[in-house]
Coordinates of C-alpha atoms in Angstrom, one line a residue:
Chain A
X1 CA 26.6 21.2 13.7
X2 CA 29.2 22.6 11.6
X3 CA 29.5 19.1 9.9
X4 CA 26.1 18.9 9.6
X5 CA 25.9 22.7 7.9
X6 CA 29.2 22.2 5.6
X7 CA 26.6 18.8 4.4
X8 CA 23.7 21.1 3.8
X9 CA 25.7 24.2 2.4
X10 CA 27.4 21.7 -0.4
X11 CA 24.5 20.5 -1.5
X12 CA 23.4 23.5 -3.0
X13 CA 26.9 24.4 -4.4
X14 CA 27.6 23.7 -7.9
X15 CA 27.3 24.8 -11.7
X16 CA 24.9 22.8 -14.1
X17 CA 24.7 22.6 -18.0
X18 CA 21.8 24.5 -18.4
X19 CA 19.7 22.5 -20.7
X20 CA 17.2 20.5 -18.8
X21 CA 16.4 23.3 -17.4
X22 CA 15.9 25.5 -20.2
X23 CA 13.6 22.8 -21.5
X24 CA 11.2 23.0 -18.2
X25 CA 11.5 26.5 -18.9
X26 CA 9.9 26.4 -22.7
X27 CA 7.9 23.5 -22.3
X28 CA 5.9 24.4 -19.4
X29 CA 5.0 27.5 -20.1
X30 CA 3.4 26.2 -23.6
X31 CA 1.3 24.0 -21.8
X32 CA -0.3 26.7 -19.7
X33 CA -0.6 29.0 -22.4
X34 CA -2.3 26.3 -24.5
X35 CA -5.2 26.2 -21.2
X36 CA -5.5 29.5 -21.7
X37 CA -6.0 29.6 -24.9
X38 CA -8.7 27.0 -24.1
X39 CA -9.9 29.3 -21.7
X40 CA -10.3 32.1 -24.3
X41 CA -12.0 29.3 -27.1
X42 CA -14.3 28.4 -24.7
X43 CA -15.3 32.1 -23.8
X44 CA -14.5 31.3 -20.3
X45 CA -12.4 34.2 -19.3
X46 CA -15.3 36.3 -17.2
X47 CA -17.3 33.7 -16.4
X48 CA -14.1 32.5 -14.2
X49 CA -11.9 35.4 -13.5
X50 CA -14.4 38.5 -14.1
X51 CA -16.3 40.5 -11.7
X52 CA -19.7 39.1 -10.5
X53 CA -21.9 41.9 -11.8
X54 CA -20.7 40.8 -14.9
X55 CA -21.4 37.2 -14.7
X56 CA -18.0 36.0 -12.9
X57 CA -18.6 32.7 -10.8
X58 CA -16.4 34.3 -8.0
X59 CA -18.3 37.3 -7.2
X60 CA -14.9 38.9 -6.3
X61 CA -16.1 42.3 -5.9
X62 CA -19.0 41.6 -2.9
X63 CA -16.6 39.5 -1.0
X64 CA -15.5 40.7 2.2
X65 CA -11.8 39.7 1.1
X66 CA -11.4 41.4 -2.5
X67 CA -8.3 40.2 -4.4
X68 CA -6.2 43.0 -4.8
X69 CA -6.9 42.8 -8.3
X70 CA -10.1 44.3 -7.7
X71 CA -8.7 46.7 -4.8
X72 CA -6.0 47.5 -7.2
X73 CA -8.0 48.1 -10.2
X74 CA -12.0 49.1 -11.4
X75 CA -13.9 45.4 -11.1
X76 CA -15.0 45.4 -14.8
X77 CA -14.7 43.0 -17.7
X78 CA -11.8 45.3 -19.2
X79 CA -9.6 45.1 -16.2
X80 CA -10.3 41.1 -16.5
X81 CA -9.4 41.3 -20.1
X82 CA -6.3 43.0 -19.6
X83 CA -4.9 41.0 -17.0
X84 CA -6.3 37.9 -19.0
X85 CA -3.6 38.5 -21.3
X86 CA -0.7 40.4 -19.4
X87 CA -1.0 36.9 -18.0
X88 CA -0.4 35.1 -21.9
X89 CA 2.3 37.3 -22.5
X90 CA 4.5 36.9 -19.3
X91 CA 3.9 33.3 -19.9
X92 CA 5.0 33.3 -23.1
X93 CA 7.8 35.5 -22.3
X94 CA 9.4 32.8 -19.8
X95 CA 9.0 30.6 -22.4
X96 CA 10.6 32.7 -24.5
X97 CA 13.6 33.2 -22.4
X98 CA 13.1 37.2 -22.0
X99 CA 13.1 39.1 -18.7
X100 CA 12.8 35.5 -17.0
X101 CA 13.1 37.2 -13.2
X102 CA 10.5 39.5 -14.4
X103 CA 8.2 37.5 -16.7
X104 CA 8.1 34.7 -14.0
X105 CA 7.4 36.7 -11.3
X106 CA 4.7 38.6 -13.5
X107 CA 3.2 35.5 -14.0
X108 CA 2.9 34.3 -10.6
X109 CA 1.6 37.4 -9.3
X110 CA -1.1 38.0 -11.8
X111 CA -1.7 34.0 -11.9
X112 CA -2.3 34.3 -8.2
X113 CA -4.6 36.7 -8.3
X114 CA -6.9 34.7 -11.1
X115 CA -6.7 31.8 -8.4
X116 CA -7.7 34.0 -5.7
X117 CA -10.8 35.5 -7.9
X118 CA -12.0 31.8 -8.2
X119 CA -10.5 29.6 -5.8
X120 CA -12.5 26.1 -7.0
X121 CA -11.0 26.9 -10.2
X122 CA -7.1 26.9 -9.6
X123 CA -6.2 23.1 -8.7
X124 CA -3.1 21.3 -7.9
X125 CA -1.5 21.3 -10.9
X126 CA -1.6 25.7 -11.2
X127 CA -0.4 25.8 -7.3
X128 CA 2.6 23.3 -9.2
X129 CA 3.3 25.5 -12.6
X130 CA 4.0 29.0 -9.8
X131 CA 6.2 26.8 -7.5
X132 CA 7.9 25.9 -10.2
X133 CA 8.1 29.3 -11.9
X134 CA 9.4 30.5 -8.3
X135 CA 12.1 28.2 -8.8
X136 CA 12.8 29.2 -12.9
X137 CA 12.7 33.3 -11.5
X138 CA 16.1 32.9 -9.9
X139 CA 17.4 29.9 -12.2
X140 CA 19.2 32.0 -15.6
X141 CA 17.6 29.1 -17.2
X142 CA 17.2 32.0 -20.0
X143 CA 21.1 32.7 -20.5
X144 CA 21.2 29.9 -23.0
X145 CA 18.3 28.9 -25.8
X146 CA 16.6 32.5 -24.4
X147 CA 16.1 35.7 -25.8
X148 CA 18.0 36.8 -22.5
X149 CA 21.1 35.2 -23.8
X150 CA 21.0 37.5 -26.8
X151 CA 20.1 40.6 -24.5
X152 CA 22.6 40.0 -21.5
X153 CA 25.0 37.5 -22.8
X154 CA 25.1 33.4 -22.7
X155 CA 26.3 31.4 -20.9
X156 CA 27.2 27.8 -20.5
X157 CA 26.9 27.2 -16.8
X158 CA 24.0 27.8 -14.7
X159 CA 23.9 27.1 -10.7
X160 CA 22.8 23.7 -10.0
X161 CA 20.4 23.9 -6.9
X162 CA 17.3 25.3 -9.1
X163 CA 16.9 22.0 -10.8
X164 CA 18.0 20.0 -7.5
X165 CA 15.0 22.1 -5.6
X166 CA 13.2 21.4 -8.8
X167 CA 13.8 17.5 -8.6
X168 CA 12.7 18.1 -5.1
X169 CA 9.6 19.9 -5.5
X170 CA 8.6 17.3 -8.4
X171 CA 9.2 14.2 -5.4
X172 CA 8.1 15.8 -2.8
X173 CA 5.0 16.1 -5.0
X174 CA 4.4 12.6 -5.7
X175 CA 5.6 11.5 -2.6
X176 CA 3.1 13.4 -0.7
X177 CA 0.1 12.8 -2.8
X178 CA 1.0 9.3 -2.4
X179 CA 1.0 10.0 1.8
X180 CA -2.0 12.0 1.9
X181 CA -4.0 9.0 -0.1
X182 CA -6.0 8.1 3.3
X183 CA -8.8 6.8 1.1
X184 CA -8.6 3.1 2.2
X185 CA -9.6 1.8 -1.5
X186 CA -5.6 2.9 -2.3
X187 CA -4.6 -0.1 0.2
X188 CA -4.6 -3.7 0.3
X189 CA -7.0 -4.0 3.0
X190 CA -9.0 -1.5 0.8
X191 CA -9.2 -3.9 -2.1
X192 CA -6.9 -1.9 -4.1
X193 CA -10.3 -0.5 -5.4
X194 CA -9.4 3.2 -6.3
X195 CA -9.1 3.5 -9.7
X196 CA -12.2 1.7 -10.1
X197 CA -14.5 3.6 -8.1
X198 CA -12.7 7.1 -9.6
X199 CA -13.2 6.3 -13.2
X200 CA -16.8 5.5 -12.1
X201 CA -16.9 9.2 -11.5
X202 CA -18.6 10.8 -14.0
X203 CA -17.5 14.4 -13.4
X204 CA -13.4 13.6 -13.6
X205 CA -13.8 10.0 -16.4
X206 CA -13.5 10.9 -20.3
X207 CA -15.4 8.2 -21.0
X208 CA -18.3 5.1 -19.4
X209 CA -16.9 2.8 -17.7
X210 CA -19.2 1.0 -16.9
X211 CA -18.1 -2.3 -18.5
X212 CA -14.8 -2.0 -16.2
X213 CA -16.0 -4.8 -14.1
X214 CA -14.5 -7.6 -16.4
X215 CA -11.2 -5.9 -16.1
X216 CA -11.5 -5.1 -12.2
X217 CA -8.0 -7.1 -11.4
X218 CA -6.6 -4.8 -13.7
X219 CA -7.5 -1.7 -12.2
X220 CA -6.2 -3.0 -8.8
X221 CA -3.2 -3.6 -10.3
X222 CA -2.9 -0.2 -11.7
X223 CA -3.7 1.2 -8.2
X224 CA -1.1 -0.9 -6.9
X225 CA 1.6 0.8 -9.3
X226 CA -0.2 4.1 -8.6
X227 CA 0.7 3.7 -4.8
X228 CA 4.1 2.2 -5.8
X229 CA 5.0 5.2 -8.1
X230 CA 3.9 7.8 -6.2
X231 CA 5.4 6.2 -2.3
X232 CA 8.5 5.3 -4.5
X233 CA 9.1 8.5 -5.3
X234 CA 10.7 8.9 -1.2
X235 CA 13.3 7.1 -2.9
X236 CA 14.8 9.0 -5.8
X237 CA 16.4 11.4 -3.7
X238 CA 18.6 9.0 -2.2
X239 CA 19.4 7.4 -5.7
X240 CA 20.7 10.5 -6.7
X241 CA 23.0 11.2 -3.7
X242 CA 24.4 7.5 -4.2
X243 CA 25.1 8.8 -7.5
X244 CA 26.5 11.9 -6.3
X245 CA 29.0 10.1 -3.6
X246 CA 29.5 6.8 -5.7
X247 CA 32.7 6.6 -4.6
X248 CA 32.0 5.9 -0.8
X249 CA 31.3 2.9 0.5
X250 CA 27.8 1.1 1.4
X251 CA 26.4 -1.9 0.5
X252 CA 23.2 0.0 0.1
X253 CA 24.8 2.9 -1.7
X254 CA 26.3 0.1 -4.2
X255 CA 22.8 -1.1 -4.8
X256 CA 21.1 2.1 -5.9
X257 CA 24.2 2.6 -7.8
X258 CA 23.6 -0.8 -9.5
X259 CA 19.8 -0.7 -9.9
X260 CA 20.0 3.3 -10.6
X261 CA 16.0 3.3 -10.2
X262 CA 15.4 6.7 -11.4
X263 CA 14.9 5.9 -15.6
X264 CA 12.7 2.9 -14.4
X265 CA 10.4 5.4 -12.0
X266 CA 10.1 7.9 -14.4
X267 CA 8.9 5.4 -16.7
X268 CA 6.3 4.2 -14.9
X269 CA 5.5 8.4 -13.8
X270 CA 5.4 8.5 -17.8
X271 CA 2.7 5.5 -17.9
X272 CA 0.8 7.0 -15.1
X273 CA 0.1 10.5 -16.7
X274 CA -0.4 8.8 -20.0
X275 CA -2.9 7.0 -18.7
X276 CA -4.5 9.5 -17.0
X277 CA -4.8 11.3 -20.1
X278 CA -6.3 8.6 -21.9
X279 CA -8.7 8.0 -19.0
X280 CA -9.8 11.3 -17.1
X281 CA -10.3 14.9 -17.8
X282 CA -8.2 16.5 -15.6
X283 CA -6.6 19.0 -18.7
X284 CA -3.1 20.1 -18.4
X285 CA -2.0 18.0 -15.2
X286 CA -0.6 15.6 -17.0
X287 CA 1.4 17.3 -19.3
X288 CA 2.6 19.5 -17.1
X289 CA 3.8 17.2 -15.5
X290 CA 5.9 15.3 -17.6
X291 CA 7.2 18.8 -18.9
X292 CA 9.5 19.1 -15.6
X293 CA 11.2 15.6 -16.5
X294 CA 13.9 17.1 -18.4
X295 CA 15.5 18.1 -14.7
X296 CA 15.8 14.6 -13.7
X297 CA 18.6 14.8 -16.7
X298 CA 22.1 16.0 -16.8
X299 CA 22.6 17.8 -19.9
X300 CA 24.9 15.5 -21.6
X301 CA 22.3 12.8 -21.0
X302 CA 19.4 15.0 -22.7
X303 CA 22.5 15.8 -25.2
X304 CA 23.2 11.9 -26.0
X305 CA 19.8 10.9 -26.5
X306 CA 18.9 14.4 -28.9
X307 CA 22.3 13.0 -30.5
X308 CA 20.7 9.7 -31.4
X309 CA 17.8 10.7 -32.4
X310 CA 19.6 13.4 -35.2
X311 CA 21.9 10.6 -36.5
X312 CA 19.1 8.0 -36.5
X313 CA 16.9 10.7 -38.8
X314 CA 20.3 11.5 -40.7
X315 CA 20.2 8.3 -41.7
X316 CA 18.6 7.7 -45.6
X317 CA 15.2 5.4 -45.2
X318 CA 15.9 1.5 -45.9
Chain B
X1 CA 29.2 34.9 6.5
X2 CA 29.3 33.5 2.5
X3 CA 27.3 34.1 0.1
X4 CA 27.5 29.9 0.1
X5 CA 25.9 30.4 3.4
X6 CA 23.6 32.6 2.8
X7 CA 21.9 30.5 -0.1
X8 CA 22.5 27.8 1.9
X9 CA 20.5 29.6 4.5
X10 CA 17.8 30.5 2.2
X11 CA 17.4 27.5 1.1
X12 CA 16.8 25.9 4.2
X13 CA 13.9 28.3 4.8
X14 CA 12.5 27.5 1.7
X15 CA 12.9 23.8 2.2
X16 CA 11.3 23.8 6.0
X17 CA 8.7 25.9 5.0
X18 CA 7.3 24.2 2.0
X19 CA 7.8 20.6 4.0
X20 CA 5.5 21.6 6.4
X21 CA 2.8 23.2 4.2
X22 CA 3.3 19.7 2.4
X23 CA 2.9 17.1 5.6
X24 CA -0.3 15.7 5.5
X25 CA -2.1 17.3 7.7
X26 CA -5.8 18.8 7.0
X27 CA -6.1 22.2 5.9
X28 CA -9.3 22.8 7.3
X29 CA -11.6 20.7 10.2
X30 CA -15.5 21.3 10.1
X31 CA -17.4 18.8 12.2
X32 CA -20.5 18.5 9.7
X33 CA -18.4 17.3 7.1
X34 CA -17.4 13.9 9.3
X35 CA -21.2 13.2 9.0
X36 CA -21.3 13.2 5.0
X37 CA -22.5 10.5 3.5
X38 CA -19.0 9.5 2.0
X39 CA -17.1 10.3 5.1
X40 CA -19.4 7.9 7.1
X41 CA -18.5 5.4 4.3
X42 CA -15.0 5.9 4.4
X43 CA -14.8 5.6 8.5
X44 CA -17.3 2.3 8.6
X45 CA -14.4 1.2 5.9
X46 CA -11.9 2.0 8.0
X47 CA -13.3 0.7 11.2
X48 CA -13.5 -2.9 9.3
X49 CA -9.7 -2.6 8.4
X50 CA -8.9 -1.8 12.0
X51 CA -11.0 -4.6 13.6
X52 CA -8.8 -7.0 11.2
X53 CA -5.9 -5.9 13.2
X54 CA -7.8 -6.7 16.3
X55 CA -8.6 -3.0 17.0
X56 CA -12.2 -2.5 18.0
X57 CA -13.6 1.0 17.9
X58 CA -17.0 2.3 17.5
X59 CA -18.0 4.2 14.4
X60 CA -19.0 6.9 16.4
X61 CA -15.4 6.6 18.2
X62 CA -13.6 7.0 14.9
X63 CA -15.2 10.3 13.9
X64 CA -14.6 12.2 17.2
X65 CA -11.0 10.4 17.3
X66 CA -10.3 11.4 13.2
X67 CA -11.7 15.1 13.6
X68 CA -9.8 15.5 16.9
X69 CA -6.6 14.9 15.0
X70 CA -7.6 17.1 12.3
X71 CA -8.3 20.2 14.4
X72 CA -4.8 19.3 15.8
X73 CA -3.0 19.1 12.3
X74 CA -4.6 22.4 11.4
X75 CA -3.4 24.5 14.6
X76 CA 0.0 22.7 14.1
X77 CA 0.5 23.9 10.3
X78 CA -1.0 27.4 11.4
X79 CA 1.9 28.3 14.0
X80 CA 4.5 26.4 11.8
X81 CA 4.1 28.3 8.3
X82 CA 3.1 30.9 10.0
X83 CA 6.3 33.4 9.0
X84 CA 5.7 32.0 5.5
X85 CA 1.9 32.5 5.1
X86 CA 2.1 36.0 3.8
X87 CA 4.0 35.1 0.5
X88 CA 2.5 31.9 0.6
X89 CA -0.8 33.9 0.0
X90 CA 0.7 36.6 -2.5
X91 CA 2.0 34.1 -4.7
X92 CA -0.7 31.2 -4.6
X93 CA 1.9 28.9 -4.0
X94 CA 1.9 26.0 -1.2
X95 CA 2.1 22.2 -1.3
X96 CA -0.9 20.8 -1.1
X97 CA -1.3 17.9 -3.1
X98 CA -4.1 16.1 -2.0
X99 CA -5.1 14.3 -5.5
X100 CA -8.0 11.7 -5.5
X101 CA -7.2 11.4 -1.5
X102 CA -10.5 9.5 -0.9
X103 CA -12.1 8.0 -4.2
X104 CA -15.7 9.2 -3.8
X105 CA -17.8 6.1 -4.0
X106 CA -21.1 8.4 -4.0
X107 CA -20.3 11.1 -7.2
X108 CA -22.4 13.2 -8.4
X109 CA -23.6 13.7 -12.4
X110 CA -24.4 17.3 -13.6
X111 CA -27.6 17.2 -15.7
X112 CA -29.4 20.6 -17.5
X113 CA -32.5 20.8 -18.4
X114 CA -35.3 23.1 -20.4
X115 CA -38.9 23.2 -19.8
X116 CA -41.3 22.2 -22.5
X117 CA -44.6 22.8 -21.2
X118 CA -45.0 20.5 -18.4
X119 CA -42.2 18.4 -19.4
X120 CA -38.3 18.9 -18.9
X121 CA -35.7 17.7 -21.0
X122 CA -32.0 17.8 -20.8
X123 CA -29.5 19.2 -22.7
X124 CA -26.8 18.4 -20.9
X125 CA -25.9 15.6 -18.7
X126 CA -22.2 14.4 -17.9
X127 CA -21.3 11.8 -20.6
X128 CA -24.3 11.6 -22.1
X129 CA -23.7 11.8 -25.9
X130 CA -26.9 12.6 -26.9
X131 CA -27.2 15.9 -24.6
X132 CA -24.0 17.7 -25.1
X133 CA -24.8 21.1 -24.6
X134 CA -21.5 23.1 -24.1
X135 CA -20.1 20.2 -23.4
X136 CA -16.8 21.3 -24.1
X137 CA -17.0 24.0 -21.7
X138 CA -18.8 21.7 -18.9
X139 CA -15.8 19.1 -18.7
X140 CA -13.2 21.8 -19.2
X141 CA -11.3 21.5 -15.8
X142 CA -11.8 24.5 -14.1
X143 CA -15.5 24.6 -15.2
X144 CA -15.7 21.1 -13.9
X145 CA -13.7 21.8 -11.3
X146 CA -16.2 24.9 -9.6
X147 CA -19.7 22.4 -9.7
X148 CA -17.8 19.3 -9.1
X149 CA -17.1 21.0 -5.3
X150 CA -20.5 21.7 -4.8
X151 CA -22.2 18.0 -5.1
X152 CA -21.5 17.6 -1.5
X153 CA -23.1 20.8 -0.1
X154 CA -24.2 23.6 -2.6
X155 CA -22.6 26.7 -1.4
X156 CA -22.5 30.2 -3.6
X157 CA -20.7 29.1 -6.3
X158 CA -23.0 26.5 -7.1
X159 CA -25.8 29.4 -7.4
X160 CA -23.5 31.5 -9.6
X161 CA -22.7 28.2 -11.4
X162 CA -26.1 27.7 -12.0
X163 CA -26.6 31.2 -13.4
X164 CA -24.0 31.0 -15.8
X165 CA -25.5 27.8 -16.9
X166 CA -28.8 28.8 -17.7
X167 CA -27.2 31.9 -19.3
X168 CA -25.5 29.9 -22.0
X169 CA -29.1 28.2 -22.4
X170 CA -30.8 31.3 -23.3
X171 CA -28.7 32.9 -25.3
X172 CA -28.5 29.5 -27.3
X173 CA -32.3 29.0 -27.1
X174 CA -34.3 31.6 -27.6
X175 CA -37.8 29.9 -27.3
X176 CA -36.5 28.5 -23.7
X177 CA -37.7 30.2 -20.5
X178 CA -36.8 27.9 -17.4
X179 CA -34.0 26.1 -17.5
X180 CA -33.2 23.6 -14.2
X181 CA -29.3 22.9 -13.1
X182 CA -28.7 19.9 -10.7
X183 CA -27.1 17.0 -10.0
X184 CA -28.2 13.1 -10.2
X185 CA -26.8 11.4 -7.1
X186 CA -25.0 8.2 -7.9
X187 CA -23.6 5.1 -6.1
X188 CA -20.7 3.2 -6.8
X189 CA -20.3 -0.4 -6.4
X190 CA -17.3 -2.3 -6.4
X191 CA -17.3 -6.3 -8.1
X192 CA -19.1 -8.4 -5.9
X193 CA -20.9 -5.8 -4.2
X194 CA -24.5 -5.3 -6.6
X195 CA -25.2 -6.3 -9.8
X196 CA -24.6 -2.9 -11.2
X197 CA -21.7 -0.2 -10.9
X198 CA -23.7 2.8 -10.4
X199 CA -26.9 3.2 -8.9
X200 CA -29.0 7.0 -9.4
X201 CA -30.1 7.6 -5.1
X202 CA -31.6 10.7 -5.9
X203 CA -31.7 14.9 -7.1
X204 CA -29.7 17.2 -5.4
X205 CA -29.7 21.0 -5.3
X206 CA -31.7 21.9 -8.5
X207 CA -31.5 25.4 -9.2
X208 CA -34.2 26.8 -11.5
X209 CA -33.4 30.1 -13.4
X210 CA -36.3 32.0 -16.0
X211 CA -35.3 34.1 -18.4
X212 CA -35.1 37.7 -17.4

């Protein structure tokens, strides 16, 4: 037990360059704020989140559970309104770096509230962006590259288990969307047949797909990788923990070390959400998503990439 | 005690509790929805897959056997998370991430139309590029997202939907007066199945709305 404690205890020990975090931390936050500001262009903002009498699809007010933002404050458009963009500014504060404990926590509170207004309006991807604020609240991803930094001083070192929980929440993710796909068209014995029938779906495909047929083997193939990417995903932890302890032995240790699968995954995860970007209309999900791949980084990786990039553009033309 | 320990500690709750909000276990088990259309199909798929590994059950087996095990996953996570379930509740947070579980081979199309006389005519039907009526607003996700729920079995929203809908009609339109929200029914074939992809089965839940 105490072995087995000691294990659990160190794995949460540690201090972390802060940057990959720090770029979750802007990125994501500009991706939501750009669907609200969708949300706001499309005149959407009462019709989602406001009060019924006023022409909100939630009817929050004559519900027998009102959502305490509605218990809390008058049910009118105002009150929407306000919290409409007390919700944009805490999000563009953790962007920003500023009160991060604060501005995340704002954010999920007041996001949670919107969700429970409307409930068929807050999906997966919404439920991801506060788990993952949750996670930034606590991270002092904002001491570096944040106004917080300039406020309460910077610094170089951050914990490390926010982005390991963060690379946790991210596979756990994919791993369980890739469990919970019961539908039998995601198997073999299904015929692979997902993607086909989904992109038939008029409410969720951007465009007609109704000449797919000629490239049917395709689309099981890309179901295939779908279920590959997703199951595969059970995997990364262990990749990174034969990283972590590469100097014990194990022959399978050795051939994660060899293989390190993790670049390859998120290569295909990269394919996947461009694809389903190019394909469906599901908004922000796949942005959002690919905005937490920074924490699958160490900082000096992230460092020696920017690096090459800045000498490559240094570079004169020809 | 560390302070080591006691992150180490909170962690651990954090990790447990979000594990089992994340095993895939239903969230919710009502009979009547084993009898949908799409369920049916899923089950009869199922049923085929199992016989191929020489199990032989009855459709009508399956269902009670597949909604037995779903009232069972719902008491389980229940009493599990149940410590958690308050902030899981404040903070909208949880770990459900049931995307695209079960590809629905029988979606739905959301058409709009205006009365003319007798005659109806749409201004809106999903990609249709010649009736593209707030079409922006229609396929933004959450939008999408509240009537895309409802072609399975209309419920409130799906009224207020329709309200808003015909709302954005009239205050485009001023000659219009009745404006009709539903959905076209559609069936999905797979290669080798029918000659055609989809196939229109029929109208569901038109709401009619007149100007007030």
């Amino acid at each position: 037990m105490t072995a087995t404690w000691a294990w659990w205890r160190a794995l949460w020990e540690g201090d972390d360059d802060p940057l990959p975090l720090v770029l979750v931390r802007v990125v994501l936050p500009l991706v939501f704020l750009w669907d609200f500001w969708q949300v706001h262009q499309l005149h959407l903002v009462i019709p989602l989140w406001g009060p019924g009498d006023a022409g909100g699809m939630g009817d929050p007010e004559h519900r027998t559970a009102v959502p305490l933002l509605y218990q809390w404050f008058a049910p009118t458009v105002a009150t929407t309104r306000g919290a409409f963009w007390v919700l944009c500014a805490s999000t563009m504060a953790v962007s920003l770096g500023l009160l991060l404990p604060l501005s995340s926590l704002a954010t999920v509170l007041v996001y949670a509230q919107f969700a429970e207004v409307l409930p068929a309006a807050d999906r997966g991807i919404d439920t991801f962006f506060r788990d993952v604020l949750l996670i930034l609240a606590f991270s002092g991803a904002s001491r570096r590259w944040g106004i917080d930094a300039m406020l309460f001083g910077r610094r170089e070192r951050i914990a490390a288990w926010p982005r390991r929980l963060l690379i946790l929440q991210v596979v756990g993710l994919y791993f369980m969307a890739g469990v919970q796909k019961a539908g039998v068209a995601w198997w073999p014995w299904g015929g692979f047949s997902a993607l086909f029938i989904v992109l038939q779906d008029m409410a969720v495909a951007r465009h007609a797909f109704d000449w797919l047929q000629r490239y049917y083997p395709l689309t099981q193939l890309l179901t295939g990788a779908t279920m590959a990417f997703e199951l595969g995903a059970c995997l990364v932890p262990y990749a990174y923990w034969s990283r972590h302890t590469r100097e014990r032995p194990g022959w399978l240790r050795a051939q994660f070390n060899r293989l390190d699968i993790v670049p390859g995954w998120l290569l295909l995860g990269v394919g996947m959400h461009l694809g389903i970007a190019a394909t469906m209309r599901l908004g922000v999900f796949p942005f959002a998503m690919l905005a937490t791949y920074p924490a699958f980084f160490h900082g000096q990786e992230i460092r020696r990439v920017l690096g090459r990039l800045t000498v490559a553009d240094a570079r004169p033309w020809g | 005690m560390t302070a080591a320990d006691g992150r180490a500690a909170l962690l651990l709750a954090v990790v447990f509790f979000n594990t089992v909000e994340a095993l895939p276990l239903p969230r919710s088990a009502k009979r009547e929805n084993y009898d949908k259309p799409s369920a049916q199909d899923e089950i009869a798929r199922w049923q085929r897959g199992l016989a191929g590994l020489g199990i032989h059950r009855s459709q009508a087996q399956l269902t009670e056997a597949a909604f037995a095990l779903a009232e069972l996953g719902v008491r389980a996570r229940a009493w599990l998370t149940a410590p958690a379930r308050p902030l899981f509740e404040l903070t909208q947070t949880g770990q459900n991430w049931a995307l695209f579980t079960h590809p629905d081979r029988w979606p739905a199309r959301l058409v709009i139309e205006v009365q003319q006389g007798d005659e109806w005519s749409r201004v809106y039907a999903s990609l249709d590029p010649e009736h593209e009526f707030r079409a922006d607003a229609l396929v933004y996700r959450r939008v999408r997202a509240v009537y895309d729920g409802q072609s399975e079995k209309a419920g409130r929203t799906w009224n207020r939907f329709a309200s808003w809908a015909a709302a954005e009609v009239f205050a485009a339109y001023p000659e219009v007066h009745t404006v009709r929200v539903k959905f076209i029914r559609l069936h999905t074939y797979e290669p080798g199945e029918s000659a055609t992809v989809l196939e229109e089965v029929g109208d569901r839940f038109p709401e009619i709305r007149r100007r007030p």
